[in-house]
Amino acid sequence: MPELSVAIFATDHDQRAVLQVLVDGTNVARTACSNSEMPVGANGPVIRKTRGFAPDVILVDISADGITSTLRAIELLHQEIPDAAVFAIGPMTQPQLIVSAMRAGVREYIERPTTTNDLLEAFVRLTATRRKPGSESSRGKVFTIVNAKGGSGATTVAVNLALALQSIHHSTALVDLAPLGHCALHLNLKPTFTVSDAITNLHRLDSSLLDSFMARHDNGLQVLAGAATPTAIEPSASDFARLFDTVVGLFHYIVVDASSRLDSATRLASNLSEKVLLIAHADVATLWSAGRVAQYLGESGSRDRFALVLNRYRKVSGFNEAEAEVAIGAPVLWRIPNQYFAVSSAIDRGVPVIQQGSTDIARSITGLAEYLTKDDLEVKRTAWSLFKTV
């Protein structure tokens, strides 16, 4: 069942109806109550009624003809129902309004008119960052790997990083979200099922069924393979949200190969990720692309989780890392040496480089895995979930 309960405030009848449809359409939230009046006093009936529903989110529509009263209402709601996160729907063309709304207590400011995906991303950000006192369940860390530019090596990094994490910590899954999946090919696996099968069976997906959909590599890594053929109809972001909610409950680490996929699914995975690794080369075209990819994926959340991994790295005359970091807005986290022919041969044979003895590239990717998990002494994390356990 949906976890988040939402209280809607909108003075316009049509807008209220639209917001309810959008909220319920996310499949991770439900409308608990809908109000046509804004609260005007701390002890008024509107506040008491809303408090009685114990909403997780209060969604407030800021209309052009009632800005002052709406900002006051937001302040009241924030003060009197502190356990609820206040989201505002309003125009993006008025920077001062956005600032005022944030000062009044708004956690998320979403553009008006909005979409189901806009709300879904905001709900995901809330649940991913929420800390639930007393929860004993441990939820997995997600690392999303994205190409800054096609052919930069995201799949190679994702496959070898997942193998390294499995060797060090065990309990690792590799999820292939690429438009046309290549992870299984890199691992010489012939999966019977793909991520599409998991999505199709979301209505009955549990740990046993998910396990049956995954292929297992010799070292224990479990792989949810990517699409074997291009598909015209893509699953919705809310479908991927439900899939990830199951996956993070079963594994300590989840490596997502987004490859060059740039859509709501990749933005969702990025919002849920501990780190988003942009795989880039030290050339102008790739670094230019890295900046645009980071900007797109970071539009709906914090960009602090983004980092550059320079693949096929070699010293280039005139390349300045510090300037690149400033231009892209993400730090250079790691450098993987250039051993192109070894990697190419590894892909052809289906034997990843990390399993081919002690090479510079194997040591580098193992070092990256150790760095990403250096603070996880017991591999325990505070829980987050999009859905209640029933």
Short mmCIF file of C-alpha atoms in Angstrom, two decimals:
data_model
loop_
_atom_site.label_atom_id
_atom_site.label_comp_id
_atom_site.label_asym_id
_atom_site.label_seq_id
_atom_site.Cartn_x
_atom_site.Cartn_y
_atom_site.Cartn_z
CA MET A 1 0.00 0.00 0.00
CA PRO A 2 1.18 3.56 -0.57
CA GLU A 3 3.21 4.92 2.27
CA LEU A 4 2.82 8.68 2.02
CA SER A 5 -0.45 10.37 2.98
CA VAL A 6 -0.93 13.81 1.47
CA ALA A 7 -3.09 16.77 2.50
CA ILE A 8 -3.89 19.09 -0.41
CA PHE A 9 -4.59 22.82 -0.07
CA ALA A 10 -5.82 24.67 -3.17
CA THR A 11 -8.46 27.39 -3.37
CA ASP A 12 -9.24 26.63 -7.03
CA HIS A 13 -11.59 23.65 -7.43
CA ASP A 14 -10.13 22.45 -10.73
CA GLN A 15 -6.56 22.69 -9.44
CA ARG A 16 -7.53 20.71 -6.34
CA ALA A 17 -8.97 17.95 -8.49
CA VAL A 18 -5.89 17.88 -10.72
CA LEU A 19 -3.52 17.68 -7.77
CA GLN A 20 -5.46 14.78 -6.26
CA VAL A 21 -5.24 12.85 -9.55
CA LEU A 22 -1.51 13.58 -9.80
CA VAL A 23 -0.81 12.55 -6.19
CA ASP A 24 -2.74 9.30 -6.45
CA GLY A 25 -1.18 8.63 -9.86
CA THR A 26 2.32 8.41 -8.37
CA ASN A 27 1.38 5.07 -6.75
CA VAL A 28 3.57 5.92 -3.76
CA ALA A 29 1.15 8.37 -2.14
CA ARG A 30 -2.55 8.84 -1.54
CA THR A 31 -4.66 11.92 -0.87
CA ALA A 32 -5.76 11.89 2.78
CA CYS A 33 -7.74 15.14 2.64
CA SER A 34 -8.38 18.03 0.27
CA ASN A 35 -9.02 21.60 1.45
CA SER A 36 -10.47 24.58 -0.41
CA GLU A 37 -9.63 27.01 2.40
CA MET A 38 -6.23 28.08 3.69
CA PRO A 39 -5.75 28.06 7.49
CA VAL A 40 -5.89 31.50 9.11
CA GLY A 41 -5.24 30.65 12.74
CA ALA A 42 -3.22 28.16 14.75
CA ASN A 43 -6.29 26.82 16.55
CA GLY A 44 -8.67 27.04 13.63
CA PRO A 45 -10.76 24.13 12.32
CA VAL A 46 -8.64 23.71 9.18
CA ILE A 47 -5.48 23.08 11.20
CA ARG A 48 -7.30 20.70 13.56
CA LYS A 49 -8.86 18.76 10.69
CA THR A 50 -5.56 18.41 8.85
CA ARG A 51 -3.66 17.41 11.98
CA GLY A 52 -6.20 14.63 12.53
CA PHE A 53 -5.17 12.96 9.27
CA ALA A 54 -1.48 12.95 10.33
CA PRO A 55 -0.26 13.64 6.78
CA ASP A 56 3.29 12.92 5.71
CA VAL A 57 3.14 15.68 3.11
CA ILE A 58 1.13 18.91 2.90
CA LEU A 59 0.80 20.05 -0.71
CA VAL A 60 -0.06 23.75 -1.05
CA ASP A 61 -1.00 25.42 -4.32
CA ILE A 62 0.14 29.06 -4.58
CA SER A 63 -2.32 30.90 -6.80
CA ALA A 64 -1.58 34.31 -8.29
CA ASP A 65 -4.46 36.05 -6.46
CA GLY A 66 -3.64 34.90 -2.94
CA ILE A 67 0.12 34.82 -2.51
CA THR A 68 0.32 36.64 0.81
CA SER A 69 -2.39 34.59 2.51
CA THR A 70 -0.96 31.37 1.11
CA LEU A 71 2.53 32.12 2.45
CA ARG A 72 0.99 32.80 5.84
CA ALA A 73 -0.89 29.50 5.61
CA ILE A 74 2.33 27.67 4.78
CA GLU A 75 4.00 29.19 7.83
CA LEU A 76 1.08 28.09 10.04
CA LEU A 77 1.04 24.56 8.64
CA HIS A 78 4.79 24.24 9.11
CA GLN A 79 4.58 25.44 12.70
CA GLU A 80 1.46 23.55 13.78
CA ILE A 81 2.05 20.24 11.95
CA PRO A 82 5.85 19.95 12.16
CA ASP A 83 5.98 16.24 11.34
CA ALA A 84 4.63 16.88 7.84
CA ALA A 85 6.81 18.06 4.96
CA VAL A 86 5.29 21.07 3.21
CA PHE A 87 5.51 21.07 -0.59
CA ALA A 88 4.46 24.12 -2.60
CA ILE A 89 3.19 24.25 -6.19
CA GLY A 90 3.85 27.60 -7.81
CA PRO A 91 5.39 29.52 -10.73
CA MET A 92 9.13 29.27 -11.29
CA THR A 93 9.28 32.73 -12.85
CA GLN A 94 9.27 34.58 -9.51
CA PRO A 95 12.52 33.94 -7.60
CA GLN A 96 11.46 36.06 -4.63
CA LEU A 97 8.29 33.99 -4.22
CA ILE A 98 10.33 30.81 -4.13
CA VAL A 99 12.64 32.29 -1.50
CA SER A 100 9.68 33.48 0.58
CA ALA A 101 8.03 30.06 0.39
CA MET A 102 11.22 28.35 1.53
CA ARG A 103 11.54 30.79 4.43
CA ALA A 104 7.94 30.05 5.42
CA GLY A 105 8.79 26.36 5.76
CA VAL A 106 8.48 24.79 2.31
CA ARG A 107 10.69 21.75 1.81
CA GLU A 108 10.04 21.33 -1.93
CA TYR A 109 8.98 23.97 -4.44
CA ILE A 110 7.49 22.37 -7.55
CA GLU A 111 6.69 24.13 -10.80
CA ARG A 112 3.07 24.94 -11.65
CA PRO A 113 1.61 23.31 -13.73
CA THR A 114 3.13 20.14 -12.39
CA THR A 115 3.19 16.50 -13.47
CA THR A 116 2.96 13.11 -11.81
CA ASN A 117 6.69 12.59 -12.36
CA ASP A 118 7.49 15.92 -10.69
CA LEU A 119 5.56 14.84 -7.60
CA LEU A 120 6.98 11.31 -7.69
CA GLU A 121 10.54 12.62 -7.71
CA ALA A 122 9.76 14.90 -4.78
CA PHE A 123 8.18 12.02 -2.83
CA VAL A 124 11.17 9.79 -3.56
CA ARG A 125 13.58 12.46 -2.33
CA LEU A 126 11.58 12.76 0.87
CA THR A 127 11.48 9.04 1.58
CA ALA A 128 15.13 8.52 0.64
CA THR A 129 16.32 11.15 3.11
CA ARG A 130 13.82 10.50 5.88
CA ARG A 131 15.26 8.80 8.91
CA LYS A 132 12.86 6.66 10.89
CA PRO A 133 13.81 6.37 14.57
CA GLY A 134 13.67 2.85 15.94
CA SER A 135 13.73 1.12 12.58
CA GLU A 136 15.96 -1.94 12.66
CA SER A 137 15.80 -2.90 9.02
CA SER A 138 18.83 -2.23 6.88
CA ARG A 139 18.40 -0.89 3.37
CA GLY A 140 20.95 -1.14 0.62
CA LYS A 141 23.16 1.58 -0.76
CA VAL A 142 22.66 2.41 -4.41
CA PHE A 143 25.48 3.48 -6.74
CA THR A 144 24.32 4.67 -10.16
CA ILE A 145 26.78 4.63 -13.05
CA VAL A 146 26.06 6.98 -15.98
CA ASN A 147 27.95 7.75 -19.16
CA ALA A 148 28.90 11.40 -19.52
CA LYS A 149 28.99 10.66 -23.24
CA GLY A 150 28.17 7.51 -25.18
CA GLY A 151 30.99 4.98 -25.14
CA SER A 152 32.71 6.34 -22.03
CA GLY A 153 32.63 2.92 -20.35
CA ALA A 154 29.75 3.04 -17.85
CA THR A 155 28.87 -0.63 -18.30
CA THR A 156 32.48 -1.76 -17.90
CA VAL A 157 32.80 0.26 -14.68
CA ALA A 158 29.40 -0.90 -13.38
CA VAL A 159 30.09 -4.61 -14.00
CA ASN A 160 33.58 -4.59 -12.49
CA LEU A 161 32.57 -2.38 -9.55
CA ALA A 162 29.68 -4.73 -8.74
CA LEU A 163 32.02 -7.73 -8.86
CA ALA A 164 34.49 -5.95 -6.58
CA LEU A 165 31.76 -5.08 -4.07
CA GLN A 166 30.53 -8.68 -4.13
CA SER A 167 34.06 -9.97 -3.47
CA ILE A 168 34.61 -7.54 -0.58
CA HIS A 169 31.20 -7.38 1.08
CA HIS A 170 28.95 -9.97 -0.64
CA SER A 171 25.20 -9.26 -0.95
CA THR A 172 25.55 -7.14 -4.10
CA ALA A 173 23.14 -6.76 -7.01
CA LEU A 174 23.74 -5.32 -10.47
CA VAL A 175 20.67 -3.75 -12.10
CA ASP A 176 20.89 -3.00 -15.81
CA LEU A 177 18.71 -0.03 -16.77
CA ALA A 178 20.40 0.62 -20.11
CA PRO A 179 18.04 0.98 -23.10
CA LEU A 180 19.68 -2.16 -24.48
CA GLY A 181 21.38 -4.14 -21.71
CA HIS A 182 24.99 -5.30 -22.03
CA CYS A 183 25.85 -6.28 -18.45
CA ALA A 184 24.95 -9.94 -18.99
CA LEU A 185 27.13 -10.00 -22.11
CA HIS A 186 30.11 -8.64 -20.15
CA LEU A 187 29.60 -11.42 -17.59
CA ASN A 188 28.96 -14.20 -20.12
CA LEU A 189 25.52 -14.78 -18.62
CA LYS A 190 22.45 -15.90 -20.52
CA PRO A 191 19.58 -14.63 -18.36
CA THR A 192 16.12 -16.08 -18.76
CA PHE A 193 14.46 -12.93 -17.42
CA THR A 194 15.11 -9.19 -17.58
CA VAL A 195 14.17 -6.06 -15.66
CA SER A 196 11.04 -5.90 -17.83
CA ASP A 197 9.79 -9.17 -16.30
CA ALA A 198 10.23 -7.75 -12.80
CA ILE A 199 8.35 -4.60 -13.76
CA THR A 200 5.53 -6.60 -15.38
CA ASN A 201 5.07 -8.60 -12.18
CA LEU A 202 5.22 -5.73 -9.69
CA HIS A 203 1.78 -6.59 -8.37
CA ARG A 204 3.18 -9.82 -6.89
CA LEU A 205 6.88 -9.03 -6.62
CA ASP A 206 8.51 -10.23 -3.43
CA SER A 207 11.99 -11.42 -2.49
CA SER A 208 11.45 -14.94 -3.85
CA LEU A 209 10.05 -13.82 -7.18
CA LEU A 210 12.74 -11.17 -7.62
CA ASP A 211 15.40 -13.78 -6.87
CA SER A 212 13.98 -16.00 -9.62
CA PHE A 213 14.25 -13.15 -12.11
CA MET A 214 17.95 -12.57 -11.38
CA ALA A 215 20.91 -14.35 -12.97
CA ARG A 216 23.77 -15.37 -10.70
CA HIS A 217 27.44 -14.96 -11.58
CA ASP A 218 30.06 -17.46 -10.42
CA ASN A 219 31.31 -15.12 -7.67
CA GLY A 220 27.80 -14.73 -6.23
CA LEU A 221 26.88 -11.41 -7.83
CA GLN A 222 23.20 -11.32 -8.75
CA VAL A 223 22.20 -9.56 -11.94
CA LEU A 224 18.86 -8.16 -13.00
CA ALA A 225 19.54 -8.09 -16.71
CA GLY A 226 18.65 -5.24 -19.02
CA ALA A 227 16.34 -5.25 -22.01
CA ALA A 228 17.39 -7.72 -24.70
CA THR A 229 15.53 -5.77 -27.39
CA PRO A 230 14.60 -2.09 -27.69
CA THR A 231 11.08 -1.44 -26.44
CA ALA A 232 8.67 1.21 -27.63
CA ILE A 233 6.85 1.50 -24.29
CA GLU A 234 8.93 2.22 -21.19
CA PRO A 235 7.82 1.51 -17.62
CA SER A 236 6.85 4.56 -15.60
CA ALA A 237 9.07 6.09 -12.95
CA SER A 238 6.64 4.90 -10.28
CA ASP A 239 7.14 1.32 -11.54
CA PHE A 240 10.88 1.69 -11.07
CA ALA A 241 10.27 3.18 -7.63
CA ARG A 242 8.42 0.02 -6.59
CA LEU A 243 11.13 -2.20 -8.07
CA PHE A 244 13.92 -0.40 -6.22
CA ASP A 245 11.97 -0.52 -2.97
CA THR A 246 12.15 -4.32 -3.16
CA VAL A 247 15.77 -4.49 -4.31
CA VAL A 248 17.18 -2.23 -1.58
CA GLY A 249 15.55 -4.39 1.05
CA LEU A 250 17.41 -7.50 -0.14
CA PHE A 251 20.99 -6.38 -0.87
CA HIS A 252 23.66 -4.39 0.94
CA TYR A 253 24.83 -2.78 -2.29
CA ILE A 254 23.09 -2.14 -5.59
CA VAL A 255 25.03 -1.01 -8.63
CA VAL A 256 22.84 0.49 -11.36
CA ASP A 257 24.14 0.63 -14.90
CA ALA A 258 22.16 3.47 -16.46
CA SER A 259 24.66 3.62 -19.33
CA SER A 260 23.49 6.50 -21.57
CA ARG A 261 19.87 6.40 -20.46
CA LEU A 262 18.68 9.88 -19.48
CA ASP A 263 15.05 9.91 -18.42
CA SER A 264 12.82 9.83 -15.34
CA ALA A 265 14.02 6.33 -14.41
CA THR A 266 17.66 7.45 -14.26
CA ARG A 267 16.68 10.58 -12.33
CA LEU A 268 14.80 8.39 -9.88
CA ALA A 269 17.81 6.08 -9.43
CA SER A 270 20.03 9.15 -9.00
CA ASN A 271 17.75 10.51 -6.26
CA LEU A 272 17.99 7.20 -4.42
CA SER A 273 21.75 6.86 -4.84
CA GLU A 274 24.51 7.26 -2.32
CA LYS A 275 26.72 8.29 -5.25
CA VAL A 276 26.10 8.97 -8.93
CA LEU A 277 29.30 8.27 -10.84
CA LEU A 278 29.62 10.11 -14.15
CA ILE A 279 32.01 8.13 -16.34
CA ALA A 280 34.05 10.52 -18.46
CA HIS A 281 37.24 10.87 -20.44
CA ALA A 282 39.64 13.77 -20.07
CA ASP A 283 38.59 15.48 -23.31
CA VAL A 284 36.59 18.61 -23.98
CA ALA A 285 33.56 16.95 -25.61
CA THR A 286 33.07 14.39 -22.84
CA LEU A 287 33.56 16.89 -20.03
CA TRP A 288 31.14 19.29 -21.69
CA SER A 289 28.59 16.46 -21.83
CA ALA A 290 29.30 15.55 -18.19
CA GLY A 291 28.27 19.04 -17.11
CA ARG A 292 24.98 18.81 -19.00
CA VAL A 293 24.20 15.32 -17.71
CA ALA A 294 24.92 16.38 -14.11
CA GLN A 295 22.71 19.43 -14.56
CA TYR A 296 19.83 17.36 -15.92
CA LEU A 297 20.01 14.59 -13.32
CA GLY A 298 20.60 17.07 -10.51
CA GLU A 299 17.66 19.34 -11.35
CA SER A 300 15.34 17.44 -9.04
CA GLY A 301 17.69 16.94 -6.09
CA SER A 302 21.02 17.62 -4.44
CA ARG A 303 24.06 17.52 -6.72
CA ASP A 304 26.37 16.72 -3.82
CA ARG A 305 26.12 13.02 -4.63
CA PHE A 306 27.54 13.46 -8.15
CA ALA A 307 31.19 12.66 -8.84
CA LEU A 308 33.40 12.18 -11.88
CA VAL A 309 35.27 8.96 -12.61
CA LEU A 310 37.87 9.53 -15.32
CA ASN A 311 38.00 6.32 -17.32
CA ARG A 312 40.86 5.32 -19.67
CA TYR A 313 42.78 7.97 -17.85
CA ARG A 314 46.14 9.21 -19.00
CA LYS A 315 47.83 12.50 -18.43
CA VAL A 316 46.84 14.99 -21.10
CA SER A 317 48.81 18.15 -21.72
CA GLY A 318 46.79 21.22 -20.75
CA PHE A 319 44.09 19.27 -18.87
CA ASN A 320 43.35 20.94 -15.56
CA GLU A 321 41.27 18.84 -13.14
CA ALA A 322 40.42 21.74 -10.86
CA GLU A 323 39.00 23.77 -13.75
CA ALA A 324 37.04 20.75 -14.98
CA GLU A 325 35.52 20.25 -11.52
CA VAL A 326 34.41 23.88 -11.34
CA ALA A 327 32.94 23.80 -14.85
CA ILE A 328 31.01 20.57 -14.27
CA GLY A 329 30.09 21.16 -10.65
CA ALA A 330 31.28 17.74 -9.51
CA PRO A 331 34.58 16.54 -8.04
CA VAL A 332 36.91 14.05 -9.68
CA LEU A 333 36.50 11.05 -7.39
CA TRP A 334 38.61 8.43 -9.15
CA ARG A 335 40.86 7.72 -12.12
CA ILE A 336 40.84 4.38 -13.92
CA PRO A 337 43.94 3.75 -16.05
CA ASN A 338 43.81 3.31 -19.80
CA GLN A 339 44.01 -0.40 -20.68
CA TYR A 340 41.63 -0.37 -23.60
CA PHE A 341 42.78 -3.56 -25.30
CA ALA A 342 42.60 -5.56 -22.07
CA VAL A 343 39.07 -4.30 -21.47
CA SER A 344 38.01 -4.96 -25.07
CA SER A 345 39.32 -8.53 -24.87
CA ALA A 346 37.60 -9.04 -21.51
CA ILE A 347 34.24 -8.02 -22.98
CA ASP A 348 34.70 -10.29 -26.00
CA ARG A 349 35.47 -13.28 -23.74
CA GLY A 350 32.91 -12.47 -21.07
CA VAL A 351 35.59 -12.48 -18.36
CA PRO A 352 35.69 -9.05 -16.63
CA VAL A 353 39.12 -7.51 -16.11
CA ILE A 354 38.73 -7.61 -12.34
CA GLN A 355 38.82 -11.42 -12.56
CA GLN A 356 41.92 -11.57 -14.72
CA GLY A 357 44.60 -11.35 -12.06
CA SER A 358 46.47 -8.38 -10.68
CA THR A 359 46.33 -5.62 -13.26
CA ASP A 360 46.40 -1.87 -12.84
CA ILE A 361 42.76 -1.54 -13.87
CA ALA A 362 41.62 -4.36 -11.54
CA ARG A 363 43.45 -2.76 -8.62
CA SER A 364 41.97 0.63 -9.49
CA ILE A 365 38.36 -0.59 -9.54
CA THR A 366 38.87 -2.59 -6.34
CA GLY A 367 40.22 0.60 -4.80
CA LEU A 368 37.12 2.47 -5.95
CA ALA A 369 34.87 -0.15 -4.32
CA GLU A 370 36.84 0.10 -1.08
CA TYR A 371 36.68 3.90 -1.15
CA LEU A 372 32.92 3.99 -1.71
CA THR A 373 32.35 1.68 1.27
CA LYS A 374 35.13 2.83 3.59
CA ASP A 375 32.71 4.05 6.25
CA ASP A 376 30.53 0.93 6.14
CA LEU A 377 32.27 -1.12 8.78
CA GLU A 378 29.19 -3.17 9.55
CA VAL A 379 27.34 -2.45 6.32
CA LYS A 380 24.40 -1.06 8.27
CA ARG A 381 22.34 1.91 7.23
CA THR A 382 19.25 3.70 8.44
CA ALA A 383 16.17 2.47 6.64
CA TRP A 384 14.29 4.27 3.92
CA SER A 385 11.29 2.90 2.10
CA LEU A 386 8.74 4.10 -0.39
CA PHE A 387 6.14 1.70 0.90
CA LYS A 388 5.00 0.35 4.24
CA THR A 389 5.57 -3.28 5.05
CA VAL A 390 2.28 -5.09 5.15
#
